[in-house]
Amino acid sequence: MTDDYETRKDRVARFMQALPHCRALNMTLVDIGPGEAVMSMPWDEKLVGDPATGVIHGGAVSSLMDSCGGTAVMVHPDGPGGTATLDLRIDYMRPATPGQTITARATCYHITRTVAFVRAVATDDDTERPVATASGAFTVTGAGA
Amino acid sequence: MRPRPEPVQVVKQRRDRALKALVENIPYVRFLNIHFERHGNELTAVLNFHDELIGNPALPAIHGGVTAAFLETSALIGLAWQNLWEKIETGAIDAEALSAETLPRMPKTIDFTVDYLRTGLPRDAYARARVNRSGRRYASVHVEAWQDDVTRPFAQATGHFLMPMPSPG
């Protein structure tokens, strides 16, 4: 990988660390590519939605998907200066296994001067069976990078 | 002759106890700092603002994921509450004996679609859910959230939920 890639990834990771909610959920940037982002969130007792099973609340998965989707937009080659979620649909396939880290992969597969379209998948250790998928539209604001 | 109505404290205590059993003990609801205000069977979810909810510190604005989680929690509890309400008011479930263990199982989210209408400002938010359909297996719930002006929601969502199977016997 080139220095450019490392510099860019560091910059995105630092930007994310400055977002209080991402920090509160211990989200980390795993990887970026052109219009792609991979982000993870470790299991945490405070994120549990069902105390009987220890399964993480769908809302925490939404937060990860939303952050990862926004990041995918920001690292698109035609990347905007800023972005915000317009709409986001999450489909929940199965409960995430308690204790396992959740990883989201988002792709910004189309971008115009005003709107970016994003798909995302979340998995736990069993990467063959998605925990959730998401699709959304994001705003495109500000000057390109 | 009509039987005398129950004393108001008895009615309130039963309903408040049932609501408490439904929402307490959910760690994520505590972490986001959501509580519910009840007027009769009507519920308003309240999201108390704190710094950990911020997504964009430059604006600052509430994180979109927090908004989604708040809406989903409001929809889910709203749906579960509607079903529980009937059961405690008809006496099918004894509210006195309700606990995390004896509570009917929660519905499960199938899908959830959020529309972001305005920036979530760094202050408290409120949400109300409307159950548009609640069948034996599936339910459809709409929910709106606002901050200062109830007529100007900052986000809305619709979700589909899988209803819990009735316990055998």
Coordinates of C-alpha atoms in Angstrom, one line a residue:
Chain A
M1 CA 0.0 0.0 0.0
T2 CA 1.2 3.5 -0.7
D3 CA 1.9 6.2 1.8
D4 CA -1.0 8.1 0.4
Y5 CA -3.3 5.3 1.5
E6 CA -1.8 5.2 5.0
T7 CA -2.1 9.0 5.3
R8 CA -5.6 9.0 4.1
K9 CA -6.6 6.1 6.4
D10 CA -5.0 7.8 9.4
R11 CA -6.9 11.0 8.6
V12 CA -10.2 9.2 8.4
A13 CA -9.5 7.2 11.5
R14 CA -8.6 10.4 13.4
F15 CA -11.7 12.2 12.1
M16 CA -13.8 9.3 13.4
Q17 CA -12.1 9.3 16.8
A18 CA -13.2 12.9 17.1
L19 CA -16.9 11.9 16.9
P20 CA -18.1 11.4 20.5
H21 CA -20.7 8.8 19.7
C22 CA -18.3 6.7 17.6
R23 CA -15.9 6.8 20.5
A24 CA -18.6 5.9 23.0
L25 CA -19.3 2.8 21.0
N26 CA -15.6 2.0 20.6
M27 CA -15.9 2.0 16.8
T28 CA -12.6 1.5 14.9
L29 CA -11.8 2.0 11.2
V30 CA -10.5 -1.3 9.9
D31 CA -9.9 -0.4 6.2
I32 CA -10.8 2.1 3.5
G33 CA -10.8 1.9 -0.3
P34 CA -12.2 4.1 -3.1
G35 CA -15.8 4.6 -1.9
E36 CA -15.5 1.8 0.6
A37 CA -15.1 1.6 4.4
V38 CA -14.8 -1.2 6.9
M39 CA -15.6 -0.5 10.5
S40 CA -15.9 -2.6 13.6
M41 CA -17.6 -2.3 17.0
P42 CA -16.7 -4.7 19.9
W43 CA -19.5 -6.3 22.0
D44 CA -20.1 -4.3 25.1
E45 CA -22.5 -4.9 28.0
K46 CA -23.9 -1.4 27.7
L47 CA -25.0 -2.1 24.1
V48 CA -27.2 -5.1 25.0
G49 CA -30.8 -4.9 23.9
D50 CA -32.0 -8.2 25.3
P51 CA -30.6 -8.8 28.8
A52 CA -31.9 -12.5 28.7
T53 CA -29.6 -13.4 25.8
G54 CA -26.9 -10.6 25.8
V55 CA -27.7 -9.8 22.1
I56 CA -26.7 -6.3 21.1
H57 CA -29.5 -3.8 20.4
G58 CA -30.4 -3.2 16.7
G59 CA -29.9 0.5 17.3
A60 CA -26.2 0.0 18.0
V61 CA -25.9 -1.9 14.7
S62 CA -27.7 1.0 13.0
S63 CA -25.1 3.4 14.5
L64 CA -22.3 1.4 13.1
M65 CA -24.0 1.0 9.6
D66 CA -24.7 4.8 9.5
S67 CA -21.1 5.7 10.5
C68 CA -19.6 3.2 8.1
G69 CA -22.0 4.4 5.2
G70 CA -21.1 8.1 5.8
T71 CA -17.4 7.2 5.8
A72 CA -17.7 5.3 2.5
V73 CA -19.2 8.5 1.0
M74 CA -16.3 10.6 2.4
V75 CA -13.6 8.4 0.9
H76 CA -15.2 8.1 -2.6
P77 CA -12.8 9.5 -5.3
D78 CA -15.4 12.1 -6.1
G79 CA -15.7 12.7 -2.4
P80 CA -17.7 15.5 -1.0
G81 CA -16.6 18.0 1.6
G82 CA -19.3 16.8 3.9
T83 CA -22.2 14.3 4.1
A84 CA -25.3 13.6 6.1
T85 CA -27.7 10.7 6.1
L86 CA -31.0 11.3 4.1
D87 CA -32.5 7.9 4.7
L88 CA -31.2 4.5 5.9
R89 CA -33.0 1.2 5.7
I90 CA -31.7 -1.7 7.9
D91 CA -32.8 -5.3 7.4
Y92 CA -32.0 -7.5 10.4
M93 CA -31.3 -11.1 9.3
R94 CA -30.3 -12.7 12.6
P95 CA -29.2 -11.7 16.2
A96 CA -25.4 -11.0 16.5
T97 CA -23.7 -13.6 18.6
P98 CA -23.1 -12.2 22.1
G99 CA -19.4 -11.5 22.8
Q100 CA -18.4 -11.1 19.2
T101 CA -17.2 -8.0 17.4
I102 CA -19.5 -6.7 14.7
T103 CA -17.9 -5.6 11.4
A104 CA -19.7 -3.4 8.8
R105 CA -18.6 -3.0 5.2
A106 CA -20.1 -0.1 3.3
T107 CA -19.8 0.7 -0.4
C108 CA -20.7 4.0 -2.0
Y109 CA -21.7 2.5 -5.3
H110 CA -23.0 5.7 -7.0
I111 CA -22.5 9.4 -6.4
T112 CA -23.8 12.5 -8.1
R113 CA -23.2 16.2 -7.3
T114 CA -26.0 16.1 -4.7
V115 CA -26.6 12.5 -3.6
A116 CA -24.6 9.4 -2.7
F117 CA -26.0 5.9 -2.7
V118 CA -24.7 3.4 -0.2
R119 CA -25.0 -0.3 0.6
A120 CA -23.7 -2.0 3.7
V121 CA -23.4 -5.4 5.3
A122 CA -22.7 -6.3 9.0
T123 CA -21.4 -9.6 10.2
D124 CA -20.0 -11.1 13.4
D125 CA -17.3 -13.9 13.5
D126 CA -19.5 -15.9 11.1
T127 CA -18.8 -13.9 8.0
E128 CA -20.9 -16.1 5.7
R129 CA -24.2 -15.2 7.3
P130 CA -24.9 -11.5 7.5
V131 CA -26.3 -10.1 10.8
A132 CA -27.9 -7.1 9.0
T133 CA -27.8 -5.3 5.6
A134 CA -28.4 -1.6 5.0
S135 CA -29.0 0.7 2.1
G136 CA -29.2 4.4 2.2
A137 CA -29.0 7.8 0.5
F138 CA -26.6 10.5 1.8
T139 CA -26.3 14.2 1.0
V140 CA -23.3 15.5 -0.8
T141 CA -22.2 18.9 0.4
G142 CA -19.1 21.2 0.0
A143 CA -16.3 21.1 -2.4
G144 CA -14.7 17.8 -3.6
A145 CA -11.4 16.7 -2.1
Chain B
M1 CA -75.6 -1.4 39.2
R2 CA -72.1 -0.6 37.7
P3 CA -69.2 -1.8 39.9
R4 CA -67.4 1.0 41.7
P5 CA -64.3 2.1 39.6
E6 CA -60.9 1.1 41.1
P7 CA -59.1 3.8 43.2
V8 CA -56.8 5.9 41.0
Q9 CA -53.7 4.9 42.8
V10 CA -54.4 1.2 42.2
V11 CA -54.8 1.8 38.4
K12 CA -51.7 4.0 38.2
Q13 CA -49.6 1.7 40.2
R14 CA -50.5 -1.3 38.0
R15 CA -49.8 0.5 34.7
D16 CA -46.6 2.1 35.9
R17 CA -45.4 -1.2 37.2
A18 CA -46.0 -2.9 33.9
L19 CA -44.3 -0.1 31.9
K20 CA -41.3 -0.2 34.3
A21 CA -41.0 -4.0 33.8
L22 CA -41.0 -3.5 30.1
V23 CA -38.3 -0.8 29.8
E24 CA -36.0 -1.2 32.7
N25 CA -33.1 -3.7 32.6
I26 CA -32.3 -2.9 28.9
P27 CA -28.7 -1.7 29.1
Y28 CA -28.7 0.0 25.7
V29 CA -31.9 2.1 26.6
R30 CA -30.1 3.1 29.8
F31 CA -26.9 4.0 27.9
L32 CA -28.8 6.3 25.5
N33 CA -30.7 7.6 28.5
I34 CA -34.2 7.1 27.1
H35 CA -37.3 7.0 29.4
F36 CA -41.0 6.8 28.7
E37 CA -43.8 9.1 29.9
R38 CA -47.2 7.6 30.1
H39 CA -50.7 9.3 29.8
G40 CA -53.3 6.5 30.0
N41 CA -52.1 4.1 27.3
E42 CA -50.3 6.8 25.4
L43 CA -46.5 6.7 25.5
T44 CA -43.9 9.4 24.7
A45 CA -40.3 8.4 24.6
V46 CA -37.8 11.0 25.9
L47 CA -34.1 11.0 24.8
N48 CA -32.2 13.0 27.4
F49 CA -29.3 14.8 25.6
H50 CA -25.8 14.1 26.7
D51 CA -22.4 14.6 25.0
E52 CA -21.9 10.9 24.0
L53 CA -24.9 11.2 21.6
I54 CA -23.0 13.7 19.4
G55 CA -22.1 12.5 15.9
N56 CA -20.8 15.7 14.4
P57 CA -19.0 17.9 17.0
A58 CA -18.6 20.8 14.5
L59 CA -22.3 21.5 14.2
P60 CA -22.9 19.9 16.8
A61 CA -25.5 17.4 15.9
I62 CA -27.0 14.2 17.3
H63 CA -25.5 11.1 15.6
G64 CA -27.7 9.6 12.9
G65 CA -27.3 6.2 14.5
V66 CA -28.6 7.6 17.8
T67 CA -31.6 9.0 16.0
A68 CA -32.3 5.6 14.4
A69 CA -31.8 3.8 17.7
F70 CA -34.1 6.2 19.5
L71 CA -36.8 5.8 16.9
E72 CA -36.4 2.0 16.9
T73 CA -36.6 1.8 20.7
S74 CA -39.7 4.0 20.7
A75 CA -41.4 1.8 18.0
L76 CA -40.5 -1.5 19.7
I77 CA -41.6 -0.4 23.2
G78 CA -44.7 1.3 21.7
L79 CA -45.7 -2.0 20.1
A80 CA -44.9 -4.2 23.1
W81 CA -46.7 -1.8 25.3
Q82 CA -49.9 -1.9 23.2
N83 CA -50.0 -5.6 23.6
L84 CA -49.1 -5.6 27.2
W85 CA -51.7 -2.9 28.0
E86 CA -54.5 -5.1 26.8
K87 CA -53.3 -8.1 28.9
I88 CA -52.9 -6.2 32.1
E89 CA -56.2 -4.3 31.7
T90 CA -58.2 -7.5 31.0
G91 CA -56.4 -9.2 33.8
A92 CA -54.9 -11.8 31.5
I93 CA -51.5 -10.9 33.0
D94 CA -51.1 -9.9 36.6
A95 CA -49.1 -6.7 36.6
E96 CA -48.2 -7.3 40.3
A97 CA -46.2 -10.4 39.3
L98 CA -44.5 -8.9 36.2
S99 CA -40.7 -9.1 36.1
A100 CA -38.1 -9.4 33.4
E101 CA -38.6 -13.2 33.6
T102 CA -42.4 -13.3 33.4
L103 CA -42.7 -10.5 30.8
P104 CA -44.1 -11.6 27.3
R105 CA -41.2 -11.9 24.8
M106 CA -40.4 -8.8 22.8
P107 CA -41.2 -8.4 19.1
K108 CA -38.2 -8.6 16.8
T109 CA -37.2 -6.0 14.3
I110 CA -37.4 -7.3 10.7
D111 CA -36.5 -4.0 9.0
F112 CA -36.4 -0.3 9.9
T113 CA -36.3 2.7 7.5
V114 CA -35.4 6.1 8.8
D115 CA -36.0 9.4 7.1
Y116 CA -33.7 12.2 8.4
L117 CA -35.7 15.4 8.0
R118 CA -33.6 17.9 9.9
T119 CA -30.4 18.0 12.0
G120 CA -30.8 16.6 15.4
L121 CA -29.9 19.5 17.7
P122 CA -27.9 19.0 21.0
R123 CA -31.0 19.0 23.2
D124 CA -33.7 16.5 24.4
A125 CA -35.8 14.7 21.8
Y126 CA -39.2 13.1 22.0
A127 CA -40.9 10.4 20.0
R128 CA -44.3 8.8 19.6
A129 CA -45.1 5.6 17.8
R130 CA -48.3 4.6 16.0
V131 CA -49.0 0.9 15.5
N132 CA -50.5 0.8 12.0
R133 CA -51.1 -2.9 12.0
S134 CA -50.5 -5.5 14.6
G135 CA -51.3 -9.0 13.3
R136 CA -50.6 -12.4 14.8
R137 CA -47.2 -12.7 13.2
Y138 CA -46.3 -9.3 11.8
A139 CA -46.7 -5.7 12.8
S140 CA -46.0 -2.4 11.1
V141 CA -45.2 0.7 13.2
H142 CA -44.6 4.3 12.3
V143 CA -42.7 6.7 14.6
E144 CA -42.0 10.4 14.6
A145 CA -39.4 12.3 16.6
W146 CA -39.3 16.0 17.4
Q147 CA -37.4 18.4 19.5
D148 CA -38.8 21.9 20.0
D149 CA -41.8 21.9 17.7
V150 CA -44.1 18.8 17.6
T151 CA -45.3 19.9 14.1
R152 CA -41.7 19.9 12.7
P153 CA -40.3 16.4 13.3
F154 CA -36.5 16.0 12.8
A155 CA -36.8 12.3 11.9
Q156 CA -39.4 9.6 11.2
A157 CA -39.3 5.9 10.6
T158 CA -41.4 2.9 9.6
G159 CA -40.5 -0.6 10.8
H160 CA -41.8 -4.1 10.5
F161 CA -41.7 -6.4 13.4
L162 CA -42.0 -10.2 14.0
M163 CA -44.5 -10.8 16.9
P164 CA -43.5 -13.3 19.6
M165 CA -45.1 -16.7 19.3
P166 CA -47.7 -17.2 22.0
S167 CA -46.4 -19.4 24.8
P168 CA -47.7 -23.0 24.5
G169 CA -50.6 -24.1 26.6

